[in-house]
Tab-separated table of C-alpha atoms in Angstrom:
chain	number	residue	atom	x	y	z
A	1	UNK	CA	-46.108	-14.764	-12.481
A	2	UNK	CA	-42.376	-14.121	-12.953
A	3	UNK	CA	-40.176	-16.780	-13.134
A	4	UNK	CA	-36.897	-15.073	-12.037
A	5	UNK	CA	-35.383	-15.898	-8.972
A	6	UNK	CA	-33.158	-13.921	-6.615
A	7	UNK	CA	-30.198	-15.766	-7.463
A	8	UNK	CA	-31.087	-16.744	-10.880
A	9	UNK	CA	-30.836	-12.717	-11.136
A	10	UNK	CA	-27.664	-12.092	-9.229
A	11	UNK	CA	-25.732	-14.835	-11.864
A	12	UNK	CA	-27.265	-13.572	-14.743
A	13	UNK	CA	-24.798	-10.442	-14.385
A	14	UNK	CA	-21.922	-13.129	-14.190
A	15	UNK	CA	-20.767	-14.927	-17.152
A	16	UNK	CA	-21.150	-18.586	-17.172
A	17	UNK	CA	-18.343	-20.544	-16.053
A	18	UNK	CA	-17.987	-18.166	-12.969
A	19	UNK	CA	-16.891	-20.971	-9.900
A	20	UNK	CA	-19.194	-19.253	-7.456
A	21	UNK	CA	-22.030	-20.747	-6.019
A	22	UNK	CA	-24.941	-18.304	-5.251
A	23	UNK	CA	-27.779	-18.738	-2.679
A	24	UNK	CA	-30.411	-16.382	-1.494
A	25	UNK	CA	-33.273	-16.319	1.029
A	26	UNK	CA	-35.953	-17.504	-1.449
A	27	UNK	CA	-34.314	-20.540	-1.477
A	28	UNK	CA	-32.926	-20.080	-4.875
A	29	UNK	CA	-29.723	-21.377	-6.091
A	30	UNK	CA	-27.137	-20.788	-8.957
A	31	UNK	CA	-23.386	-21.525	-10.289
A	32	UNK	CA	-21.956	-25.077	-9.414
A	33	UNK	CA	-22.542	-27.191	-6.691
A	34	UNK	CA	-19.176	-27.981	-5.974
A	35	UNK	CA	-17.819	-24.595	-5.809
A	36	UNK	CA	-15.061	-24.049	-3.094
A	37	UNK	CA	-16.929	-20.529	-2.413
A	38	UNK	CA	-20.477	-19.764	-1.741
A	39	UNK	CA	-22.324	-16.247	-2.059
A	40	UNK	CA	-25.331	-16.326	0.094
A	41	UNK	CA	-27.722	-13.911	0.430
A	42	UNK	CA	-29.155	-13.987	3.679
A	43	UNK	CA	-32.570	-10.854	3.729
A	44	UNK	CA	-34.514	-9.428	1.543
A	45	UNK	CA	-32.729	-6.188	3.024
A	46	UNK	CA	-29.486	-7.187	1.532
A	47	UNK	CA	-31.425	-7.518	-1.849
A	48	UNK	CA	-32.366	-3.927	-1.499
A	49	UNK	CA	-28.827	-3.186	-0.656
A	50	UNK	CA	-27.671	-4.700	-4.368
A	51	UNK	CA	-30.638	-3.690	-6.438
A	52	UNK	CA	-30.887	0.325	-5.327
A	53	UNK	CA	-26.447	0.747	-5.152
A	54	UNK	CA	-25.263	-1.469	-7.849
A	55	UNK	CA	-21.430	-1.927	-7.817
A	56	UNK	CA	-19.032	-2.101	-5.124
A	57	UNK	CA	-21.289	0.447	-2.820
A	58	UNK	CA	-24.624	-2.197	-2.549
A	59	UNK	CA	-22.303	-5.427	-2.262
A	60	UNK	CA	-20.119	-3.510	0.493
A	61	UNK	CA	-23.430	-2.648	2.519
A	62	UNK	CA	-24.789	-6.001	2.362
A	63	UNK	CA	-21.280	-7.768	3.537
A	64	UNK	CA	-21.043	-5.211	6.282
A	65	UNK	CA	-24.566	-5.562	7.453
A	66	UNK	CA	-23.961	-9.576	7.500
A	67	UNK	CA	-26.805	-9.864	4.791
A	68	UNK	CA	-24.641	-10.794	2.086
A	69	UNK	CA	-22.342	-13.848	3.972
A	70	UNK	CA	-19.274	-15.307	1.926
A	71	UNK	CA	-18.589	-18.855	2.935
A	72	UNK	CA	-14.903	-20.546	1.539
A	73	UNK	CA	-12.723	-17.922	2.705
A	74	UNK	CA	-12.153	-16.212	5.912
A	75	UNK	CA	-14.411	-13.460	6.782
A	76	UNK	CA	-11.215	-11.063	6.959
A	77	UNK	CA	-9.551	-11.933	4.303
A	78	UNK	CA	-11.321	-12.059	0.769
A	79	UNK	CA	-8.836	-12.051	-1.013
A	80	UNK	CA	-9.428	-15.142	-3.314
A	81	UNK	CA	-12.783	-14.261	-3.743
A	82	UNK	CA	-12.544	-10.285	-4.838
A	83	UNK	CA	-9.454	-11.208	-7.283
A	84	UNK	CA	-11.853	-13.463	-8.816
A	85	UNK	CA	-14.891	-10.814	-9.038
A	86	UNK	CA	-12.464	-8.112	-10.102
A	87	UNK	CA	-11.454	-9.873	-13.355
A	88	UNK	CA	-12.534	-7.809	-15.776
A	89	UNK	CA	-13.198	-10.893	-18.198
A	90	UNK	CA	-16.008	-12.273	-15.806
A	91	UNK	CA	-17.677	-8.918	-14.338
A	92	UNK	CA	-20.514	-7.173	-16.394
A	93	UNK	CA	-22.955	-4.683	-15.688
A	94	UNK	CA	-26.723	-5.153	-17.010
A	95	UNK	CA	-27.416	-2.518	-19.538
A	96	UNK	CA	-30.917	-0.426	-19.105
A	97	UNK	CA	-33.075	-2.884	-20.768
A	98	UNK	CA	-31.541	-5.783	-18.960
A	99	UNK	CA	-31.686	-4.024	-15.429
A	100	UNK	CA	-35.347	-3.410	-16.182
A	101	UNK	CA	-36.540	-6.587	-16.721
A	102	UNK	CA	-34.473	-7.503	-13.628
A	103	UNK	CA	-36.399	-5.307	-11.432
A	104	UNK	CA	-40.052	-6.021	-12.975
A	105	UNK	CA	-38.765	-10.011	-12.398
A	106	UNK	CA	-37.540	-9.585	-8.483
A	107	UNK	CA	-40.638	-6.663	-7.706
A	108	UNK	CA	-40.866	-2.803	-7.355
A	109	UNK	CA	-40.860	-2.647	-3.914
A	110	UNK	CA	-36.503	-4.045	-4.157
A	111	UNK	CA	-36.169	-0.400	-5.174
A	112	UNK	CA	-36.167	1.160	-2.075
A	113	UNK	CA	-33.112	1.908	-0.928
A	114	UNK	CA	-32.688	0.787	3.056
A	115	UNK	CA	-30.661	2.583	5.565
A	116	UNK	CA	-26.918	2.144	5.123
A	117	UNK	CA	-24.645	0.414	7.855
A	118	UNK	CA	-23.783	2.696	10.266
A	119	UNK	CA	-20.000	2.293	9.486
A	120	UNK	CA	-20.924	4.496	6.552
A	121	UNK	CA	-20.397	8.340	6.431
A	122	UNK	CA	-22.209	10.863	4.743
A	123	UNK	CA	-22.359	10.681	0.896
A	124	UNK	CA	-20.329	14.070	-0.442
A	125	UNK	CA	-23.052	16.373	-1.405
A	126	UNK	CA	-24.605	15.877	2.325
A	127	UNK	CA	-20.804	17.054	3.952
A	128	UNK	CA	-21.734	20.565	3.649
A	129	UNK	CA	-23.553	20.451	6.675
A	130	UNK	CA	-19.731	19.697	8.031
A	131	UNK	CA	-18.482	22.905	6.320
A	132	UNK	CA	-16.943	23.180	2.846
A	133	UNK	CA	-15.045	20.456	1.242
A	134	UNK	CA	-11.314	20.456	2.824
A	135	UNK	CA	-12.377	23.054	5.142
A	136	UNK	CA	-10.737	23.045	8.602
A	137	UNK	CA	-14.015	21.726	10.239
A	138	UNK	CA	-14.625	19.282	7.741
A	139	UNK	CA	-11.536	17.917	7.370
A	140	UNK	CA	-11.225	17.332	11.144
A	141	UNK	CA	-14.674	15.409	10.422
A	142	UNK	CA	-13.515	12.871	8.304
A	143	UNK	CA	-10.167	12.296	9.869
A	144	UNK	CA	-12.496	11.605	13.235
A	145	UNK	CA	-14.760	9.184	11.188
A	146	UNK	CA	-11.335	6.629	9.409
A	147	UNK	CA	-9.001	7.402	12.578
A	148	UNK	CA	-10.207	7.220	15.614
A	149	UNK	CA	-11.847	3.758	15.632
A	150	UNK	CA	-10.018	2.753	17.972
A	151	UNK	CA	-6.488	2.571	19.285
A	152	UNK	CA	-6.231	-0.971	20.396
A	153	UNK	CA	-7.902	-1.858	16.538
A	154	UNK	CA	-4.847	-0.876	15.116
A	155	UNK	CA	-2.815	-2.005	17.016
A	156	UNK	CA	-4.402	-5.718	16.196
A	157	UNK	CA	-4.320	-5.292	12.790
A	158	UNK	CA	-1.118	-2.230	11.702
A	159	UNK	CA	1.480	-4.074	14.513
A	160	UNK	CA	3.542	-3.230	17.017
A	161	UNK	CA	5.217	-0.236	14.893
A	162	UNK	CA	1.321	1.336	14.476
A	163	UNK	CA	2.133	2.381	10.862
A	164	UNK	CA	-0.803	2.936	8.689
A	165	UNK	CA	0.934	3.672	5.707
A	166	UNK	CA	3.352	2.091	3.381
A	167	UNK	CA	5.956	-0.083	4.271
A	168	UNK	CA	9.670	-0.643	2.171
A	169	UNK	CA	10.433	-4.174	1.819
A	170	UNK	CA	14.131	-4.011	2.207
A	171	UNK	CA	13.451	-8.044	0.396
A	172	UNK	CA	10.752	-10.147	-0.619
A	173	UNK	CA	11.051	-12.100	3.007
A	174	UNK	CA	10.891	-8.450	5.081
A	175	UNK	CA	8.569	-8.965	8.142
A	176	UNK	CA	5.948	-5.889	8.241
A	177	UNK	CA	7.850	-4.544	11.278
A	178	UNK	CA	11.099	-5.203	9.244
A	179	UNK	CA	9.459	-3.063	6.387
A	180	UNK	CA	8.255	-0.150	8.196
A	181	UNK	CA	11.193	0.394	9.849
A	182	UNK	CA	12.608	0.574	6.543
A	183	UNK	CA	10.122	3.030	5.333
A	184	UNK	CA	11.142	5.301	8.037
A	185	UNK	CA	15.400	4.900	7.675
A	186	UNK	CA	14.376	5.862	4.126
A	187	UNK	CA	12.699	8.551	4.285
A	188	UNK	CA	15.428	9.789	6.536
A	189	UNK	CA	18.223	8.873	4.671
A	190	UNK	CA	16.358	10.845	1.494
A	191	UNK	CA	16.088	13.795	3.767
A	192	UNK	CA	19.633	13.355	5.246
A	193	UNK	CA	18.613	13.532	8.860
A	194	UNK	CA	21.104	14.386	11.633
A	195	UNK	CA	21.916	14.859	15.239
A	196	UNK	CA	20.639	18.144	16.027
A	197	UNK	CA	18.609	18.683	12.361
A	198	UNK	CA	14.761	19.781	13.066
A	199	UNK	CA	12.091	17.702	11.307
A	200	UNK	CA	8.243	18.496	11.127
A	201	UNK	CA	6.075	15.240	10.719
A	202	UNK	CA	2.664	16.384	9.003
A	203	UNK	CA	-0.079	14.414	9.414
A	204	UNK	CA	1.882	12.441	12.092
A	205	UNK	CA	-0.339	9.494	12.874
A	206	UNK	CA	0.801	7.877	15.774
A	207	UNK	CA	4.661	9.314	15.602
A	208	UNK	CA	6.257	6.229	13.630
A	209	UNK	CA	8.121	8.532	11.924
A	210	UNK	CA	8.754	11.511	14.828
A	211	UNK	CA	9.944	8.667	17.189
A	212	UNK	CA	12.435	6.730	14.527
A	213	UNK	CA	13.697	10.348	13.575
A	214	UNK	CA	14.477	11.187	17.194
A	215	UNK	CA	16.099	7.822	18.532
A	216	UNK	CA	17.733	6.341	15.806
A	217	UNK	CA	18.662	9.943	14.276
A	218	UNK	CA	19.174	12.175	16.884
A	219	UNK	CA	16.638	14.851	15.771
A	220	UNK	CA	14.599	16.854	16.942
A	221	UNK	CA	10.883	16.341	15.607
A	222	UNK	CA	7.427	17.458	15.952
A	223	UNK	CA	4.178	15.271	14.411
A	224	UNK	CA	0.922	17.139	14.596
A	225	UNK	CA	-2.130	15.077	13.602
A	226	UNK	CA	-5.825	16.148	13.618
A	227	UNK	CA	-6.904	12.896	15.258
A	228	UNK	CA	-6.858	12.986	19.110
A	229	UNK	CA	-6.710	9.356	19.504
A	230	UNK	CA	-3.653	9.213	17.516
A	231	UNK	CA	-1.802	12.318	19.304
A	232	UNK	CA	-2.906	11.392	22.762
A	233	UNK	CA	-1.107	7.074	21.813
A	234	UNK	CA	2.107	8.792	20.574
A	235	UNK	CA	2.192	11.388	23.428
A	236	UNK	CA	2.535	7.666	25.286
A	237	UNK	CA	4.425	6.022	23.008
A	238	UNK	CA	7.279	8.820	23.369
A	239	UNK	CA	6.898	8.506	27.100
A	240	UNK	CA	7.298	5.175	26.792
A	241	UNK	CA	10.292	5.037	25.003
A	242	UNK	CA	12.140	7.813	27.134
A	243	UNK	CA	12.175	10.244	23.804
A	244	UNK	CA	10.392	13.231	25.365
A	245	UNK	CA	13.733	15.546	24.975
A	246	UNK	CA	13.444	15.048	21.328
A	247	UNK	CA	10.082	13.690	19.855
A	248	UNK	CA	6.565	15.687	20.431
A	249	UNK	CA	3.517	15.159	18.914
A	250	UNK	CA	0.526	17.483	19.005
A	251	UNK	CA	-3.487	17.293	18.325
A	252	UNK	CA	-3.227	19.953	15.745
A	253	UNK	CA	-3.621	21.232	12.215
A	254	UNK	CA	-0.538	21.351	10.023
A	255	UNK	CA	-1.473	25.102	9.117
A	256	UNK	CA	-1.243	26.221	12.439
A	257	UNK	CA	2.033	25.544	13.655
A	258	UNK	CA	3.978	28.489	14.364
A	259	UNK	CA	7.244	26.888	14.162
A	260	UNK	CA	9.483	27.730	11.431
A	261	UNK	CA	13.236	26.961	9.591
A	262	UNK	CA	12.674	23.038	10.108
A	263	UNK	CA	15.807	21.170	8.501
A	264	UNK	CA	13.394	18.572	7.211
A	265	UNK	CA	9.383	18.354	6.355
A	266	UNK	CA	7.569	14.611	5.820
A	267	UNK	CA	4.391	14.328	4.989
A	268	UNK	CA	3.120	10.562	4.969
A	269	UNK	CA	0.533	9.531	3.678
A	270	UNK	CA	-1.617	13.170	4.095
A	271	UNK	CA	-1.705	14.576	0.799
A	272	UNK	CA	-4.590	12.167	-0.481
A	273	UNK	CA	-6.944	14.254	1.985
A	274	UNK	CA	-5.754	17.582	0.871
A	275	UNK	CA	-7.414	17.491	-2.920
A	276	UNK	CA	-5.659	18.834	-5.887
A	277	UNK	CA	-6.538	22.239	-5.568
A	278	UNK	CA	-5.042	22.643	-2.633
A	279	UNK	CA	-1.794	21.450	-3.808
A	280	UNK	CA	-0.915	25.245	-4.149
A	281	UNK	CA	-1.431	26.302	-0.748
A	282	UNK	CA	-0.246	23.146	0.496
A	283	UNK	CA	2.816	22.691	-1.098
A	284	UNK	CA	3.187	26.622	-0.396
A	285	UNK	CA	2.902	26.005	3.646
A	286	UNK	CA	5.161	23.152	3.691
A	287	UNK	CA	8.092	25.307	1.627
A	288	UNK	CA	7.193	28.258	4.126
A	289	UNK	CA	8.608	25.840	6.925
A	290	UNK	CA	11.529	24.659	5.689
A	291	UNK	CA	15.083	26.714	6.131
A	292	UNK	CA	16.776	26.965	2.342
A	293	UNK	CA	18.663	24.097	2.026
A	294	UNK	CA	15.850	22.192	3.990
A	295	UNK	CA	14.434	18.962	2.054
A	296	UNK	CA	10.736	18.061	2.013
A	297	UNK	CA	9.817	14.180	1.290
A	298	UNK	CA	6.457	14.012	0.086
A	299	UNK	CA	4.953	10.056	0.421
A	300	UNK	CA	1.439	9.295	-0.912
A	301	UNK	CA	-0.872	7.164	-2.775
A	302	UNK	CA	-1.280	8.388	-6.358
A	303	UNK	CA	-3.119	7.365	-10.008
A	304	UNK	CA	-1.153	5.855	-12.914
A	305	UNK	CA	-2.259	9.115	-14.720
A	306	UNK	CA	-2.401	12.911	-14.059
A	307	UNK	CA	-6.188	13.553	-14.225
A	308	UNK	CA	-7.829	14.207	-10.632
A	309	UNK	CA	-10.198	11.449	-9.703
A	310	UNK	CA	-12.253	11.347	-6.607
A	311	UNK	CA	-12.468	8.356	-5.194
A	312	UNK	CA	-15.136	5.229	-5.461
A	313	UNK	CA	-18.375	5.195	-4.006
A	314	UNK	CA	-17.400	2.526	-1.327
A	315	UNK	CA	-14.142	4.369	-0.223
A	316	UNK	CA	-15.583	7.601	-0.292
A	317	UNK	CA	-18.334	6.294	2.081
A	318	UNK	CA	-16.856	4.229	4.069
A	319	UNK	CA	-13.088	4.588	4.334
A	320	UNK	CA	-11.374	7.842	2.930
A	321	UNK	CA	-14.117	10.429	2.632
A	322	UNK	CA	-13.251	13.880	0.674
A	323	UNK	CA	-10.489	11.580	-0.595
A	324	UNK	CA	-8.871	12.331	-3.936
A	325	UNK	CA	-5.934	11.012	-5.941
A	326	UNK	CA	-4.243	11.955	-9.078
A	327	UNK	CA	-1.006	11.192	-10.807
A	328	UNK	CA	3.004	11.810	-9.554
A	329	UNK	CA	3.236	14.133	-12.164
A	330	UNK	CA	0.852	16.932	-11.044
A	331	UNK	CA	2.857	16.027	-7.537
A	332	UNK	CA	5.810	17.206	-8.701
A	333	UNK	CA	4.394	19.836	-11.288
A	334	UNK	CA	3.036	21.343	-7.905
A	335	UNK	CA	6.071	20.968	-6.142
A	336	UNK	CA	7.792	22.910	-8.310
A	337	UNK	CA	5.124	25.471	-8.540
A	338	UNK	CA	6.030	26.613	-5.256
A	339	UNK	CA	9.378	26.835	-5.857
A	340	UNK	CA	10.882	23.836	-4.764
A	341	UNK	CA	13.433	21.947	-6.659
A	342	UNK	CA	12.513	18.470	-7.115
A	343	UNK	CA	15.842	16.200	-6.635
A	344	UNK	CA	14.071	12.448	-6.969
A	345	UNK	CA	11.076	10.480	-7.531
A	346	UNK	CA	10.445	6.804	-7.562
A	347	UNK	CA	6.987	4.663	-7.032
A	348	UNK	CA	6.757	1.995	-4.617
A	349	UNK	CA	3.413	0.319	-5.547
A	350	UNK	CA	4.247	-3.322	-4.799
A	351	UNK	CA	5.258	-2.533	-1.513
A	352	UNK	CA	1.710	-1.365	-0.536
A	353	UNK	CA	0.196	-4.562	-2.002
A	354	UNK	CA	2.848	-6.704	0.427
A	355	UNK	CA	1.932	-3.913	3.071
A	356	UNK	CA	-2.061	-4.815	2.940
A	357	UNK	CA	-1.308	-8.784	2.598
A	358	UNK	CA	0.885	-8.065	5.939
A	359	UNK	CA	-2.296	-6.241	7.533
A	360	UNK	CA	-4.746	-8.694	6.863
A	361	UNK	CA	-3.090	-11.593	8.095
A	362	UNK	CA	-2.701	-9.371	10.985
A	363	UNK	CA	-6.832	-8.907	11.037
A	364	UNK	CA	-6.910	-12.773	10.421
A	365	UNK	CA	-5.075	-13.369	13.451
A	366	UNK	CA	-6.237	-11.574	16.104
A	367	UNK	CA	-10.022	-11.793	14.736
A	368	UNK	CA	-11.471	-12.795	17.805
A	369	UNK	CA	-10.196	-9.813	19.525
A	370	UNK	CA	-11.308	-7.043	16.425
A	371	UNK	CA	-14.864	-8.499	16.652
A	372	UNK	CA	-14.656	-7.611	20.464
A	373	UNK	CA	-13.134	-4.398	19.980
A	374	UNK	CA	-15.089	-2.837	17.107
A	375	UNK	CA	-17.948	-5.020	16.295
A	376	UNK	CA	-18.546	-7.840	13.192
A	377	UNK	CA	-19.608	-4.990	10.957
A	378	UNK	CA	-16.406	-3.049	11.357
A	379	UNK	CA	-14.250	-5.635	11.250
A	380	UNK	CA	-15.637	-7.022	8.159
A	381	UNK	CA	-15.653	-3.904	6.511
A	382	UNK	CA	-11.986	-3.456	7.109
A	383	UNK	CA	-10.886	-6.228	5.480
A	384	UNK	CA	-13.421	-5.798	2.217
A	385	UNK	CA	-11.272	-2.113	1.995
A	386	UNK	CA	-7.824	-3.627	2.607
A	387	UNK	CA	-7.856	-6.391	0.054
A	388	UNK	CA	-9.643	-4.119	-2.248
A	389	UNK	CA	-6.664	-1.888	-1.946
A	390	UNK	CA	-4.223	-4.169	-2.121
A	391	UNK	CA	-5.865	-5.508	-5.381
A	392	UNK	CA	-6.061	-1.997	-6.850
A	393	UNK	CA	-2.037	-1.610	-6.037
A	394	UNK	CA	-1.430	-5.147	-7.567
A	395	UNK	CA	-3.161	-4.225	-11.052
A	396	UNK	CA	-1.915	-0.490	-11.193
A	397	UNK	CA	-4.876	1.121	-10.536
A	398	UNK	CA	-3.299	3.074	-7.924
A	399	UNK	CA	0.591	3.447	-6.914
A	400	UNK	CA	2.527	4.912	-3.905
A	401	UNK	CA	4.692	7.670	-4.654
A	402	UNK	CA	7.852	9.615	-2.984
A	403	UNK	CA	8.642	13.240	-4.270
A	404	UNK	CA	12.424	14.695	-2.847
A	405	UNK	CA	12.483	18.163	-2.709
A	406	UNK	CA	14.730	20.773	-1.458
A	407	UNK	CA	14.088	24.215	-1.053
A	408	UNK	CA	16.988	25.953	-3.169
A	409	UNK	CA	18.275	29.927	-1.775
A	410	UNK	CA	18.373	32.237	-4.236
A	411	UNK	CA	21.383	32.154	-5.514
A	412	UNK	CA	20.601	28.631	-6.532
A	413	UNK	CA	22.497	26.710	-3.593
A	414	UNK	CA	20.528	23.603	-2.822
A	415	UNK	CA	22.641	21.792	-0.681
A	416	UNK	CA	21.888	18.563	-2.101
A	417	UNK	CA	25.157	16.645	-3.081
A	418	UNK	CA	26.024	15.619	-6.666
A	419	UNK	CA	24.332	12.209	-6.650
A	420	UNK	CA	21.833	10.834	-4.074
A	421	UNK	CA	23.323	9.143	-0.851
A	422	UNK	CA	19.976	7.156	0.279
């Protein structure tokens, strides 16, 4: 009779030394009493969750499920505890022998895989039953399944400005609010917005950008977004804020607006659902807008490196699916393709790390409330993905970029002045 135990199992993938202390429902134990954070596996579900999707995927279903509880840190913000598993020094992953005996130790029947939460969204080769990948129908899909959660969600946790991308820390003791309003003025300033300029605002979101454009600018802008939640809050928001002569948003694809010889183009924070190869066309549509002389500012999360990388199993599943990322160089290599000339490009990676930290103490406070809203499950699994992103920006793994383009006449008259005025 085997001798292993459940959490005698889960440790021996951690080296020793590891200040976690594991429990699981077979009344096993493991790491040091004292520890000031306790794993604790709670079903023999959540075993099946670890065993059949090791990695980030199994742990992820058996937080969100509540059959893997973390005790020591708040249940939105796990922080302390994933910066401590995502040391490189103290993670390992059994090699084939090693697995095997771990399975023959805990039993065959741990290798049946369970159904996932219901948070989680098809895996990719399953999406073609939505249409092809990036396809009109498809991409509508997935923008449904991260977006439209719910309104008053995001409100809780992105703040009264109902940003979801990231923010500019003018300095290190910027509120959020202070730092996307920030975000916005720059972007303008890059794309040298004035009364009476037209901007387009693809991939809108909830019309941060369309609505700071129009009052504190004086344009005239359009957002279009392909989530109906979002369009139908800003339609609102604009309302709201007596804007409706300038600002409109609308519940549509960026390819189909008819509109052309826009001063100004922004896209935040859409090209990581596009996928590299449709840069081309992309790119190509956006330049197609713009009057020459008209700038493009291009703001998205990229890789420290140029190779195209899908990406992980947990944020394809449960957070970004279809999402891809590559480097700032095939940005602007792709940008230029189209014939734009690129006039600036900087990286703005710590920001998003202070951006997340500012989101999850927004989740921590208003807990209560997200629990009501969206259920346990959701709200759990919201802060797993922000302080797993914000942990990815912190160590370079991924980076926020902005590319400044203009699109340049013929005769080679760009408008752009002889050194930048942002």
């Amino acid at each position: 009779m085997s001798t292993i135990t459940i959490a005698g199992a889960l440790a021996s993938l951690l080296p020793e030394g590891l200040p976690v202390r594991l429990t699981a429902y077979d009344g096993s134990t493991a790491g040091p009493a004292d520890a000031s954070m306790r794993l604790d596996l709670r079903t023999e579900r959540g075993l099946r969750y670890l065993v059949t999707a090791p990695g980030d995927l199994g742990m992820a279903r058996a937080f969100v499920a509540g059959d893997l509880a973390v005790h020591g840190v708040h249940q939105g913000n796990l922080y302390p505890l994933l910066e401590l598993m995502n040391n490189q020094d103290r993670w390992r992953r059994p090699n084939a022998a090693e697995a095997l005996e771990l399975v023959r130790g805990l039993g065959w029947q741990h290798l049946t895989p369970p159904p996932p939460p219901p948070q989680e969204h098809l895996p990719r080769w399953r999406r073609v039953v939505e249409g092809l990948r990036h396809s009109r129908t498809r991409d509508a899909g997935v923008i449904h399944h991260h977006y439209d959660v719910s309104n008053r969600f995001y409100e809780l946790v992105l703040g009264p400005s109902m940003t979801y991308t990231c923010a500019v820390y003018p300095t290190a003791d910027a509120t959020l609010e202070q730092a996307q309003a920030e975000k916005y003025d720059l972007i303008a300033r890059k794309l040298d917005l004035r009364p009476g300029q037209r901007l387009l605002d693809v991939g809108c979101g909830w019309g941060g950008m369309v609505r700071h454009a129009a009052k504190h600018h004086g344009v005239t802008a359009l957002g279009v977004t392909l989530s109906l939640e979002q369009a139908e809050w800003a339609k609102q928001a604009i309302d709201r804020d007596g804007l409706g002569d300038l600002a409109e948003v609308r519940h549509l694809d960026y390819r189909d607006v008819l509109e052309e010889d826009f001063d100004a183009v922004s896209s935040i924070g859409l090209t990581e659902h596009i996928g590299v190869r449709n840069y081309p066309s992309y790119f190509g549509a956006l330049r197609d807008k713009l009057r020459p002389g008209g700038r493009l500012l291009n703001h998205c999360i990229t890789r420290p490196h140029n190779r195209p990388t899908q990406t992980g199993a947990f944020i394809d599943r449960y957070v970004f699916p279809d999402g891809e990322l590559t480097g700032s160089g095939t940005i602007v290599a792709a940008v230029q393709d189209v014939g734009l000339e690129v006039q600036h490009m900087e990286d703005l990676r710590p920001h998003y790390a202070m951006t997340l930290a500012g989101w999850v103490d927004n989740l921590v406070d208003h807990w209560d409330e997200a629990v009501a809203e969206v259920g346990e499950g959701t709200a759990r699994l919201w802060g797993l993905y922000m302080v797993g992103s914000r942990i990815g920006f912190e160590r370079n793994e991924i980076q926020l970029s902005h590319v400044l383009a203009t699109k340049t006449d013929d005769a080679g008259v760009s408008g752009y002045p002889l050194r930048h005025t942002f």
